[in-house]
Coordinates of C-alpha atoms in Angstrom, one line a residue:
X1 CA 15.9 -38.5 12.8
X2 CA 12.3 -37.8 13.4
X3 CA 10.6 -35.1 15.5
X4 CA 7.1 -35.7 16.7
X5 CA 5.1 -32.6 16.7
X6 CA 1.5 -31.5 16.3
X7 CA 0.6 -29.8 13.0
X8 CA 0.5 -26.4 14.8
X9 CA 3.8 -27.0 16.5
X10 CA 5.4 -28.0 13.2
X11 CA 4.3 -24.7 11.6
X12 CA 5.8 -22.6 14.3
X13 CA 9.1 -24.6 14.3
X14 CA 9.3 -24.4 10.5
X15 CA 8.6 -20.7 10.2
X16 CA 11.3 -19.6 12.5
X17 CA 13.9 -21.3 10.3
X18 CA 12.9 -19.5 7.1
X19 CA 15.2 -16.7 5.9
X20 CA 15.3 -14.4 2.9
X21 CA 18.6 -13.6 1.2
X22 CA 19.5 -10.9 -1.3
X23 CA 22.9 -9.3 -2.2
X24 CA 24.6 -11.4 0.4
X25 CA 22.3 -10.2 3.2
X26 CA 20.1 -12.6 5.2
X27 CA 17.2 -11.9 7.5
X28 CA 14.5 -14.0 9.2
X29 CA 11.5 -13.9 6.8
X30 CA 8.7 -14.5 9.3
X31 CA 9.6 -12.1 12.1
X32 CA 6.7 -12.9 14.4
X33 CA 3.0 -13.8 14.5
X34 CA 0.0 -11.6 15.2
X35 CA -3.0 -13.4 16.6
X36 CA -6.4 -13.2 18.3
X37 CA -7.3 -16.6 19.8
X38 CA -10.6 -18.4 19.8
X39 CA -11.8 -21.9 20.0
X40 CA -10.5 -22.5 16.4
X41 CA -6.8 -21.8 17.2
X42 CA -6.2 -21.4 20.9
X43 CA -5.5 -25.1 21.6
X44 CA -3.5 -25.6 18.4
X45 CA -1.5 -22.6 17.1
X46 CA -2.0 -20.8 20.5
X47 CA -0.4 -23.7 22.4
X48 CA 2.4 -24.0 19.8
X49 CA 3.3 -20.3 20.1
X50 CA 3.2 -20.4 23.9
X51 CA 5.4 -23.5 24.0
X52 CA 7.9 -22.2 21.5
X53 CA 8.3 -18.4 22.0
X54 CA 11.2 -18.1 19.5
X55 CA 8.5 -17.0 17.0
X56 CA 7.4 -13.9 18.7
X57 CA 3.7 -13.5 19.4
X58 CA 1.9 -10.1 19.1
X59 CA -1.5 -9.4 20.5
X60 CA -3.6 -7.0 18.3
X61 CA -7.2 -5.7 18.6
X62 CA -8.7 -6.4 15.2
X63 CA -8.0 -9.2 12.7
X64 CA -8.2 -7.0 9.6
X65 CA -5.8 -4.5 11.3
X66 CA -3.2 -7.1 12.0
X67 CA -3.1 -8.1 8.3
X68 CA -2.6 -4.4 7.5
X69 CA 0.2 -4.2 10.0
X70 CA 1.9 -7.3 8.6
X71 CA 1.6 -5.9 5.1
X72 CA 3.0 -2.5 6.1
X73 CA 5.8 -4.2 7.9
X74 CA 6.6 -6.1 4.7
X75 CA 6.4 -3.0 2.5
X76 CA 8.6 -1.0 4.9
X77 CA 11.1 -4.0 4.7
X78 CA 11.1 -3.9 0.9
X79 CA 9.3 -7.3 1.0
X80 CA 12.3 -9.1 2.5
X81 CA 10.4 -9.8 5.8
X82 CA 6.8 -10.2 6.9
X83 CA 4.6 -11.4 9.8
X84 CA 2.2 -14.2 10.1
X85 CA -1.4 -13.8 11.3
X86 CA -3.5 -16.4 13.1
X87 CA -7.2 -16.3 13.9
X88 CA -10.0 -18.6 15.1
X89 CA -12.7 -19.8 12.6
X90 CA -15.7 -17.8 11.6
X91 CA -15.7 -14.0 12.0
X92 CA -12.1 -14.0 13.2
X93 CA -11.1 -15.5 9.9
X94 CA -13.3 -13.5 7.6
X95 CA -12.2 -10.3 9.2
X96 CA -8.9 -10.9 7.5
X97 CA -10.3 -11.1 4.0
X98 CA -10.1 -7.3 3.4
X99 CA -6.5 -7.3 4.6
X100 CA -5.7 -10.3 2.3
X101 CA -7.2 -8.5 -0.7
X102 CA -5.2 -5.4 0.2
X103 CA -1.9 -7.3 0.4
X104 CA -2.5 -9.2 -2.8
X105 CA -3.5 -6.1 -4.8
X106 CA -0.3 -4.4 -3.6
X107 CA 1.9 -7.4 -4.2
X108 CA 2.9 -7.6 -0.5
X109 CA 3.7 -10.9 1.3
X110 CA 1.6 -11.9 4.3
X111 CA 1.0 -15.3 5.8
X112 CA -2.5 -16.0 7.0
X113 CA -3.3 -18.9 9.3
X114 CA -7.0 -19.0 10.0
X115 CA -8.6 -21.8 12.0
X116 CA -11.1 -23.9 10.2
X117 CA -13.9 -26.4 10.8
X118 CA -13.3 -30.0 12.0
X119 CA -11.7 -32.1 9.2
X120 CA -13.3 -35.3 10.7
X121 CA -16.8 -33.7 10.4
X122 CA -18.5 -36.0 12.9
X123 CA -19.4 -33.1 15.3
X124 CA -20.5 -30.7 12.6
X125 CA -22.0 -28.1 12.5
X126 CA -19.6 -26.6 15.0
X127 CA -19.7 -23.1 16.4
X128 CA -19.3 -20.5 13.7
X129 CA -19.5 -23.0 10.9
X130 CA -21.2 -22.0 7.7
X131 CA -23.0 -25.1 6.3
X132 CA -23.4 -25.7 2.6
X133 CA -26.0 -28.0 1.1
X134 CA -23.8 -28.6 -1.9
X135 CA -20.6 -29.8 -0.2
X136 CA -19.3 -30.6 3.2
X137 CA -15.8 -29.4 2.2
X138 CA -16.8 -25.7 2.2
X139 CA -16.1 -23.2 5.0
X140 CA -15.9 -19.4 5.2
X141 CA -12.2 -19.8 4.6
X142 CA -13.0 -20.5 0.9
X143 CA -13.6 -16.7 0.8
X144 CA -9.8 -16.3 0.8
X145 CA -9.3 -18.1 -2.5
X146 CA -9.8 -15.2 -4.9
X147 CA -7.7 -12.8 -2.7
X148 CA -4.8 -15.1 -2.1
X149 CA -1.9 -15.9 -4.3
X150 CA -1.6 -19.4 -2.7
X151 CA -4.4 -21.1 -0.8
X152 CA -4.5 -24.5 0.9
X153 CA -6.5 -26.4 3.5
X154 CA -4.3 -28.7 5.6
X155 CA -6.3 -31.9 6.2
X156 CA -3.5 -34.0 7.6
X157 CA -0.3 -32.9 9.5
X158 CA 2.0 -34.5 6.9
X159 CA 0.6 -32.2 4.2
X160 CA 2.8 -29.5 5.7
X161 CA 5.8 -31.2 4.1
X162 CA 4.7 -29.9 0.7
X163 CA 2.4 -27.0 1.6
X164 CA 4.8 -25.0 3.7
X165 CA 7.6 -24.9 1.1
X166 CA 5.1 -23.9 -1.5
X167 CA 3.7 -21.2 0.7
X168 CA 7.3 -19.8 1.2
X169 CA 8.1 -20.0 -2.5
X170 CA 5.1 -17.7 -3.3
X171 CA 5.8 -15.4 -0.3
X172 CA 9.4 -14.8 -1.3
X173 CA 8.7 -14.6 -5.1
X174 CA 8.9 -10.9 -6.3
X175 CA 6.7 -11.8 -9.2
X176 CA 4.0 -13.9 -7.5
X177 CA 3.9 -12.6 -3.9
X178 CA 0.7 -11.5 -2.1
X179 CA -1.4 -13.1 0.6
X180 CA -0.8 -16.7 1.3
X181 CA -3.6 -18.6 3.2
X182 CA -3.2 -21.9 5.0
X183 CA -6.6 -23.0 6.4
X184 CA -6.1 -25.0 9.5
X185 CA -8.9 -27.3 10.7
X186 CA -9.0 -27.0 14.5
X187 CA -8.8 -30.8 15.1
X188 CA -5.9 -31.3 12.7
X189 CA -3.9 -28.5 14.4
X190 CA -3.6 -30.7 17.5
X191 CA -2.8 -34.0 15.7
X192 CA 0.8 -35.3 15.8
X193 CA 3.1 -36.6 13.1
X194 CA 6.8 -37.8 13.0
X195 CA 8.3 -35.0 10.9
X196 CA 11.8 -35.4 9.4
X197 CA 14.3 -33.4 11.4
X198 CA 15.8 -31.8 8.3
X199 CA 12.4 -30.2 7.6
X200 CA 13.2 -27.8 10.4
X201 CA 16.7 -26.8 9.4
X202 CA 17.6 -23.3 8.3
X203 CA 16.5 -22.5 4.8
X204 CA 17.5 -19.3 2.9
X205 CA 15.1 -18.3 0.1
X206 CA 17.3 -16.4 -2.2
X207 CA 15.5 -13.5 -3.9
X208 CA 17.4 -13.4 -7.2
X209 CA 18.0 -10.4 -9.3
X210 CA 16.7 -11.8 -12.5
X211 CA 18.0 -10.3 -15.8
X212 CA 15.9 -9.6 -18.8
X213 CA 16.6 -10.8 -22.4
X214 CA 19.6 -8.9 -23.8
X215 CA 18.1 -8.7 -27.3
X216 CA 15.1 -6.9 -25.9
X217 CA 17.3 -4.7 -23.7
X218 CA 19.2 -3.6 -26.9
X219 CA 15.9 -2.8 -28.7
X220 CA 14.7 -0.8 -25.7
X221 CA 17.9 1.3 -25.8
X222 CA 17.3 1.9 -29.5
X223 CA 13.8 3.1 -28.8
X224 CA 14.9 5.4 -26.0
X225 CA 17.7 6.9 -28.2
X226 CA 15.1 7.6 -30.9
X227 CA 12.7 9.3 -28.5
X228 CA 12.6 13.1 -28.2
X229 CA 10.3 13.2 -25.1
X230 CA 10.8 10.1 -23.0
X231 CA 9.4 9.9 -19.5
X232 CA 10.1 7.5 -16.6
X233 CA 7.2 6.3 -14.4
X234 CA 8.7 4.9 -11.2
X235 CA 6.5 2.4 -9.4
X236 CA 6.8 0.5 -6.2
X237 CA 9.1 -2.0 -7.8
X238 CA 11.9 0.6 -7.7
X239 CA 11.7 0.6 -3.9
X240 CA 11.2 -3.1 -3.5
X241 CA 14.3 -3.9 -5.5
X242 CA 16.2 -1.2 -3.7
X243 CA 16.9 0.5 -7.1
X244 CA 16.7 4.2 -6.1
X245 CA 20.4 4.7 -6.5
X246 CA 20.3 3.0 -9.9
X247 CA 17.4 5.2 -10.9
X248 CA 19.2 8.3 -9.8
X249 CA 22.3 7.5 -11.9
X250 CA 20.2 6.6 -14.9
X251 CA 18.2 9.8 -14.7
X252 CA 21.3 12.0 -14.2
X253 CA 23.1 10.3 -17.1
X254 CA 20.3 10.5 -19.6
X255 CA 18.4 13.6 -18.4
X256 CA 15.1 11.7 -18.7
X257 CA 12.5 13.1 -16.3
X258 CA 11.1 10.8 -13.6
X259 CA 7.5 10.8 -12.4
X260 CA 6.1 8.6 -9.6
X261 CA 3.2 6.4 -8.7
X262 CA 1.8 6.3 -5.2
X263 CA 3.9 3.2 -4.4
X264 CA 6.9 4.6 -6.1
X265 CA 6.9 8.0 -4.5
X266 CA 10.3 8.6 -2.9
X267 CA 12.2 6.7 -5.5
X268 CA 14.0 10.0 -6.0
X269 CA 14.1 12.8 -3.5
X270 CA 11.7 15.6 -4.3
X271 CA 14.5 18.1 -5.0
X272 CA 16.3 16.0 -7.6
X273 CA 16.7 17.9 -10.9
X274 CA 15.0 15.1 -12.9
X275 CA 12.1 14.6 -10.4
X276 CA 8.7 15.8 -11.6
X277 CA 6.7 14.2 -8.8
X278 CA 3.4 12.5 -8.9
X279 CA 1.8 11.4 -12.2
X280 CA -1.8 10.6 -13.1
X281 CA -5.1 11.5 -11.5
X282 CA -3.3 12.9 -8.4
X283 CA -0.3 14.2 -10.4
X284 CA 1.6 17.4 -10.9
X285 CA 1.1 19.6 -13.9
X286 CA 4.6 19.0 -15.3
X287 CA 4.4 15.2 -15.0
X288 CA 0.9 15.0 -16.6
X289 CA 1.8 17.4 -19.4
X290 CA 4.9 15.4 -20.2
X291 CA 3.0 12.1 -20.0
X292 CA 0.4 13.5 -22.4
X293 CA 3.2 14.5 -24.9
X294 CA 5.6 11.6 -24.3
X295 CA 6.7 9.5 -27.3
X296 CA 8.2 6.9 -25.0
X297 CA 7.2 5.8 -21.5
X298 CA 9.7 3.8 -19.4
X299 CA 7.6 2.2 -16.7
X300 CA 9.7 0.7 -13.9
X301 CA 8.0 -1.6 -11.4
X302 CA 4.5 -0.2 -12.0
X303 CA 1.2 -2.0 -12.7
X304 CA -0.3 1.0 -14.4
X305 CA -3.4 1.4 -12.2
X306 CA -6.1 3.8 -13.4
X307 CA -4.9 6.5 -11.1
X308 CA -1.5 6.3 -12.8
X309 CA -2.9 6.2 -16.4
X310 CA -5.7 8.7 -15.7
X311 CA -8.1 6.0 -16.7
X312 CA -6.1 5.4 -20.0
X313 CA -6.2 9.1 -20.9
X314 CA -2.8 10.1 -19.8
X315 CA -0.8 9.2 -22.9
X316 CA -2.1 11.1 -25.9
X317 CA 0.9 11.1 -28.3
X318 CA -0.2 9.0 -31.3
X319 CA 3.2 7.4 -31.6
X320 CA 3.8 6.7 -27.9
X321 CA 5.6 3.5 -27.1
X322 CA 6.1 1.7 -23.8
X323 CA 9.2 0.0 -22.3
X324 CA 8.3 -1.8 -19.1
X325 CA 10.8 -3.1 -16.6
X326 CA 9.0 -5.4 -14.2
X327 CA 9.9 -8.6 -12.4
X328 CA 6.3 -9.8 -13.1
X329 CA 5.7 -10.7 -16.7
X330 CA 2.0 -10.0 -16.1
X331 CA 2.8 -6.3 -15.6
X332 CA 5.7 -6.1 -18.0
X333 CA 3.4 -6.6 -21.0
X334 CA 0.9 -4.0 -20.2
X335 CA 0.1 -1.2 -22.7
X336 CA 1.6 -3.5 -25.4
X337 CA 4.9 -2.6 -23.9
X338 CA 8.4 -4.0 -24.8
X339 CA 8.7 -6.3 -21.8
X340 CA 12.0 -6.2 -20.0
X341 CA 11.0 -8.9 -17.5
X342 CA 13.6 -8.7 -14.7
X343 CA 14.8 -7.1 -11.5
X344 CA 14.5 -3.3 -11.6
X345 CA 17.9 -2.5 -10.3
X346 CA 20.0 -4.7 -12.5
X347 CA 17.9 -4.0 -15.6
X348 CA 18.3 -0.2 -15.0
X349 CA 22.0 -0.6 -14.6
X350 CA 22.3 -2.6 -17.8
X351 CA 20.0 -0.3 -19.7
X352 CA 22.1 2.6 -18.5
X353 CA 25.2 0.9 -19.9
X354 CA 23.5 0.4 -23.2
X355 CA 22.6 4.1 -23.3
X356 CA 26.0 5.4 -22.3
X357 CA 26.6 8.8 -23.7
X358 CA 23.0 9.4 -24.7
X359 CA 21.2 12.5 -23.2
X360 CA 17.9 14.1 -24.0
X361 CA 17.9 17.4 -25.9
X362 CA 18.7 20.7 -24.0
X363 CA 15.3 22.1 -24.8
X364 CA 13.7 19.1 -23.1
X365 CA 15.9 19.6 -20.0
X366 CA 14.9 23.3 -19.8
X367 CA 11.2 22.3 -20.0
X368 CA 11.7 19.9 -17.1
X369 CA 13.5 22.6 -15.0
X370 CA 10.7 25.1 -15.7
X371 CA 8.0 22.6 -14.6
X372 CA 9.9 21.8 -11.5
X373 CA 10.3 25.5 -10.6
X374 CA 6.6 26.3 -11.2
X375 CA 5.5 23.3 -9.2
X376 CA 7.6 24.2 -6.1
X377 CA 6.0 27.7 -6.1
X378 CA 2.5 26.1 -6.3
X379 CA 3.4 23.8 -3.3
X380 CA 4.6 26.8 -1.3
X381 CA 1.4 28.6 -2.1
X382 CA -0.8 25.7 -0.9
X383 CA 1.4 25.2 2.2
X384 CA 1.0 28.9 3.2
X385 CA -2.6 29.8 2.3
X386 CA -3.0 31.4 5.7
X387 CA -6.7 30.4 6.1
X388 CA -8.5 31.1 9.4
X389 CA -9.7 28.1 11.3
X390 CA -10.7 25.6 10.0
X391 CA -7.5 25.5 8.0
X392 CA -7.1 23.7 4.7
X393 CA -5.8 20.1 4.3
X394 CA -3.0 21.4 2.2
X395 CA -1.8 23.7 5.0
X396 CA -1.9 20.7 7.4
X397 CA 0.3 18.7 5.0
X398 CA 2.7 21.6 4.8
X399 CA 2.9 21.9 8.6
X400 CA 3.6 18.2 9.1
X401 CA 6.1 18.2 6.2
X402 CA 8.1 20.9 8.0
X403 CA 8.0 19.0 11.2
X404 CA 9.4 15.8 10.0
X405 CA 13.1 14.9 9.6
X406 CA 14.7 13.2 6.6
X407 CA 14.6 9.7 8.1
X408 CA 11.0 9.9 9.2
X409 CA 8.1 8.1 7.3
X410 CA 4.7 9.4 6.4
X411 CA 1.9 6.8 6.4
X412 CA -1.6 7.2 4.9
X413 CA -4.2 5.4 2.9
X414 CA -7.7 6.2 1.7
X415 CA -9.7 9.4 1.1
X416 CA -8.6 12.7 -0.3
X417 CA -5.4 12.8 1.8
X418 CA -3.5 10.3 -0.5
X419 CA -4.2 12.5 -3.5
X420 CA -3.0 15.6 -1.8
X421 CA 0.0 13.9 -0.3
X422 CA 1.0 12.4 -3.6
X423 CA 1.2 15.8 -5.1
X424 CA 2.4 17.9 -2.1
X425 CA 4.5 15.8 0.2
X426 CA 8.2 16.6 -0.2
X427 CA 9.8 13.1 0.2
X428 CA 13.4 13.3 1.2
X429 CA 14.5 9.6 0.9
X430 CA 13.3 6.2 -0.2
X431 CA 10.9 4.7 2.3
X432 CA 9.9 8.1 3.6
X433 CA 6.5 7.9 2.0
X434 CA 4.3 4.9 2.7
X435 CA 0.8 4.9 1.1
X436 CA -1.7 2.1 0.7
X437 CA -3.5 3.1 -2.4
X438 CA -3.7 -0.1 -4.5
X439 CA -6.8 -1.2 -2.5
X440 CA -7.4 2.2 -0.9
X441 CA -8.4 0.6 2.4
X442 CA -9.9 2.9 5.0
X443 CA -8.6 1.9 8.4
X444 CA -5.1 1.0 7.2
X445 CA -3.5 4.1 8.5
X446 CA -2.8 3.5 12.2
X447 CA -2.4 -0.3 11.8
X448 CA 0.0 0.3 8.9
X449 CA 1.9 2.9 10.8
X450 CA 2.4 0.3 13.5
X451 CA 3.8 -2.1 10.9
X452 CA 6.2 0.6 9.6
X453 CA 7.4 1.3 13.1
X454 CA 7.9 -2.4 13.9
X455 CA 10.1 -2.7 10.8
X456 CA 12.4 0.0 12.0
X457 CA 11.8 1.1 15.6
X458 CA 14.5 3.8 15.4
X459 CA 12.6 5.9 12.8
X460 CA 9.8 8.4 13.6
X461 CA 6.5 7.4 12.0
X462 CA 3.9 10.0 11.2
X463 CA 0.3 8.8 10.4
X464 CA -2.1 11.1 8.7
X465 CA -5.7 10.0 9.0
X466 CA -9.1 11.5 8.3
X467 CA -11.9 11.2 10.8
X468 CA -13.7 8.7 8.6
X469 CA -10.9 6.2 8.6
X470 CA -10.1 6.9 12.3
X471 CA -13.6 5.9 13.4
X472 CA -13.4 2.7 11.4
X473 CA -10.2 1.4 13.0
X474 CA -8.4 3.4 15.7
X475 CA -8.0 0.6 18.2
X476 CA -4.4 -0.3 17.2
X477 CA -3.4 2.7 19.2
X478 CA -3.7 0.4 22.1
X479 CA -1.4 -2.2 20.4
X480 CA 1.2 0.5 19.8
X481 CA 1.2 1.4 23.5
X482 CA 1.2 -2.2 24.6
X483 CA 4.2 -3.0 22.4
X484 CA 6.1 0.3 23.0
X485 CA 6.0 1.4 19.3
X486 CA 5.4 5.2 19.4
X487 CA 3.4 6.7 16.6
X488 CA 2.8 10.4 15.7
X489 CA -0.8 10.5 14.5
X490 CA -2.3 13.6 12.9
X491 CA -6.1 13.3 12.8
X492 CA -7.9 15.6 10.4
X493 CA -11.5 16.3 11.6
X494 CA -13.6 17.5 8.7
X495 CA -16.8 16.0 9.9
X496 CA -17.3 13.4 7.3
X497 CA -16.1 11.6 4.2
X498 CA -14.8 14.7 2.5
X499 CA -13.2 12.9 -0.4
X500 CA -16.4 11.1 -1.5
X501 CA -18.5 14.1 -0.7
X502 CA -16.5 16.1 -3.3
X503 CA -16.7 13.2 -5.8
X504 CA -20.4 13.0 -5.3
X505 CA -20.8 16.7 -6.1
X506 CA -18.6 16.5 -9.1
X507 CA -21.0 13.8 -10.4
X508 CA -23.9 16.1 -10.1
X509 CA -25.2 14.9 -6.7
X510 CA -25.3 16.6 -3.3
X511 CA -23.0 14.4 -1.2
X512 CA -25.6 12.0 0.3
X513 CA -24.2 10.1 3.3
X514 CA -20.8 11.9 3.4
X515 CA -21.1 14.3 6.3
X516 CA -21.4 13.5 10.0
X517 CA -24.6 15.3 11.0
X518 CA -27.7 14.5 13.0
X519 CA -30.7 13.2 11.0
X520 CA -33.4 15.8 10.5
X521 CA -36.4 14.3 8.9
X522 CA -35.4 12.2 5.8
X523 CA -31.9 13.6 5.5
X524 CA -28.7 14.2 7.4
X525 CA -28.6 18.0 7.3
X526 CA -28.9 18.7 11.1
X527 CA -26.1 20.0 13.3
X528 CA -22.6 18.5 13.1
X529 CA -22.0 15.5 15.3
X530 CA -19.8 16.7 18.2
X531 CA -17.2 13.8 18.3
X532 CA -14.4 14.5 20.8
X533 CA -11.5 12.9 19.1
X534 CA -9.0 14.2 21.7
X535 CA -11.0 12.5 24.5
X536 CA -11.3 9.3 22.5
X537 CA -7.6 9.0 21.8
X538 CA -6.7 9.9 25.4
X539 CA -9.1 7.2 26.6
X540 CA -7.1 4.6 24.6
X541 CA -3.9 5.8 26.4
X542 CA -2.4 8.2 23.8
X543 CA -1.1 11.7 24.5
X544 CA -3.7 13.9 22.7
X545 CA -4.1 17.5 21.9
X546 CA -6.3 19.7 19.7
X547 CA -4.9 22.4 17.4
X548 CA -7.0 25.0 15.6
X549 CA -4.5 27.2 13.7
X550 CA -1.4 26.5 11.8
X551 CA 0.7 27.9 14.6
X552 CA -1.0 25.7 17.2
X553 CA -0.6 22.7 14.9
X554 CA 3.2 23.3 14.6
X555 CA 3.4 23.6 18.3
X556 CA 1.4 20.5 19.0
X557 CA 3.5 18.5 16.4
X558 CA 6.7 19.5 18.2
X559 CA 5.2 18.7 21.6
X560 CA 3.9 15.3 20.3
X561 CA 7.2 14.3 18.9
X562 CA 8.8 14.6 22.3
X563 CA 6.3 12.3 23.9
X564 CA 7.5 8.8 24.9
X565 CA 4.2 7.2 23.8
X566 CA 1.9 7.5 20.8
X567 CA 0.7 11.0 20.3
X568 CA -2.5 12.2 18.5
X569 CA -2.9 15.8 17.3
X570 CA -6.4 16.6 16.2
X571 CA -6.9 19.5 13.8
X572 CA -10.2 20.6 12.3
X573 CA -9.9 21.1 8.5
X574 CA -12.2 22.7 6.0
X575 CA -14.6 20.2 4.4
X576 CA -14.7 22.1 1.1
X577 CA -11.3 23.6 0.7
X578 CA -9.5 21.3 -1.8
X579 CA -6.2 21.0 -3.5
X580 CA -7.0 21.2 -7.2
X581 CA -6.4 18.5 -9.8
X582 CA -3.9 19.2 -12.5
X583 CA -4.1 18.2 -16.2
X584 CA -5.8 14.9 -15.5
X585 CA -9.1 13.0 -15.3
X586 CA -10.5 9.9 -13.6
X587 CA -13.3 7.7 -15.0
X588 CA -16.2 7.5 -12.5
X589 CA -19.3 6.5 -14.4
X590 CA -22.2 9.1 -14.4
X591 CA -25.8 7.9 -14.9
X592 CA -27.1 8.1 -18.5
X593 CA -30.5 9.1 -17.3
X594 CA -31.4 11.3 -14.3
X595 CA -34.1 13.7 -13.2
X596 CA -31.4 16.1 -12.1
X597 CA -30.1 18.7 -14.5
X598 CA -26.8 18.7 -12.6
X599 CA -26.3 15.0 -13.3
X600 CA -27.2 15.4 -16.9
X601 CA -24.6 18.1 -17.2
X602 CA -22.0 15.9 -15.5
X603 CA -22.9 13.1 -17.9
X604 CA -22.2 15.3 -20.9
X605 CA -18.7 16.2 -19.6
X606 CA -18.1 12.6 -18.8
X607 CA -18.9 11.4 -22.3
X608 CA -16.6 14.0 -23.8
X609 CA -13.7 13.0 -21.5
X610 CA -14.1 9.3 -22.2
X611 CA -13.3 10.0 -25.9
X612 CA -9.6 10.4 -24.8
X613 CA -9.4 6.8 -23.3
X614 CA -7.0 4.7 -25.3
X615 CA -6.2 1.0 -25.6
X616 CA -2.7 0.1 -26.8
X617 CA -2.0 -2.7 -29.2

């Protein structure tokens, strides 16, 4: 049997028959398609989506934002589902490059379908075409190559027979997943081919729980038994493999403390006896002190970013060894670790069996309990500082944390908020904390919140966003209203890029270009720009209200939660009031030569701190 379809129609028909399967559960893998249409996709993919509405189409406002939404949807679905994104050629396509990089850095599957120039070339150069004097087989879509885990240009309809299965293999691979880009020449999108009917039959991509080598597992158990100060670092892989329960049992049985990366936060609830909270640059004192002293680190599903390792200064014990559980061999071997390459859940379960009866010493458990108690007191202090308006960012986090329910999700991304949330947010269950911090992409917050809400419409989603990120990408508020996905947005107005302003000053500078003020002469030190964020959000259709004090903020949060549509609560926060760092350091290079004494002083401190950086062999 043959089925005559255009290339675009075949893509739509194929995608709606692709399913993921794990632990006996199945779900459609491509749940829908975001798109903004232009001349490069409206007559191809646009026609196919309109003709076959089984693959649900979603209209967004910005191409970068729709990739963020798709990635957030995937992350909130533990990578078992995602969304496709289609654009025209030219700026529509390149707007997705940032989103593609974000998805690939964070190991999140998204399918990108940008339009491309004419394959037959005779009418070139077409509108929005970038010409190259070196080759006629170059377009702006080649920009996706370094930020995609799989990239292909479909020059003939029948190439889909091999390209689409390969794209799905990568998308559903826990070890290889990321952005997948299929560049679609606009003329080829409309060309027909007689496709085999079986190509469009249901296919389940089983996401296997791979097991690591048993000899290495036995050695890992021996290492852990010999360690006196072991520490778990839980990364995003714990959540993606749905291993939180396995981690809980492992930690309770062994007494080993658990610290968390940004992606892994929520792997254990904040009040679990073995939970030490955030580790690294944005970590808690207890987690960072124990990381510094650890003689064995058990990394689970982490890629060991510089924020986790404090730029390779976190682990100072001369005899420290690493055991890494990771489905990706690339990450499992980091830090010269003993690589347990396999699924986090089954590997933890099997490692727990190998360690049956083993527990850390009583003195170590008492140390863990003391650090936990001290940290909770510190969080309470920051939550209740009682500052006059403008209130501190820490107090805002405390107010929002008290307003949420256990099943709610907090969404955030770039700036100083992720660091403060990593330390301070009391996560009650897995999936309740959703941060994009692998790429630290400003503008992710509201678009990402939309993706989280789409993944589970029954949950309440809270988005915390600074005024800098909001001004970059607030327009998906309109999409949330259009689609009926209510978000609770908390907008912190500190009149600039507070995070980078603080970093600038710590480097000996004065914060050039980090505050929103009128230009006065050669500098931006005039009056604060009076941006009315409440009016702005209301103009997009949201319910919006301003709060000045902590009491007003609590009242506005409660009122906003009751609204049937997206709510935005705007609160002014102190630009300079910061949550301190604890027992950690981050490598940001300081100039060797400067006319400023403050920069020279910062350089001396920098050179001293760098001496603690380590490379493991």
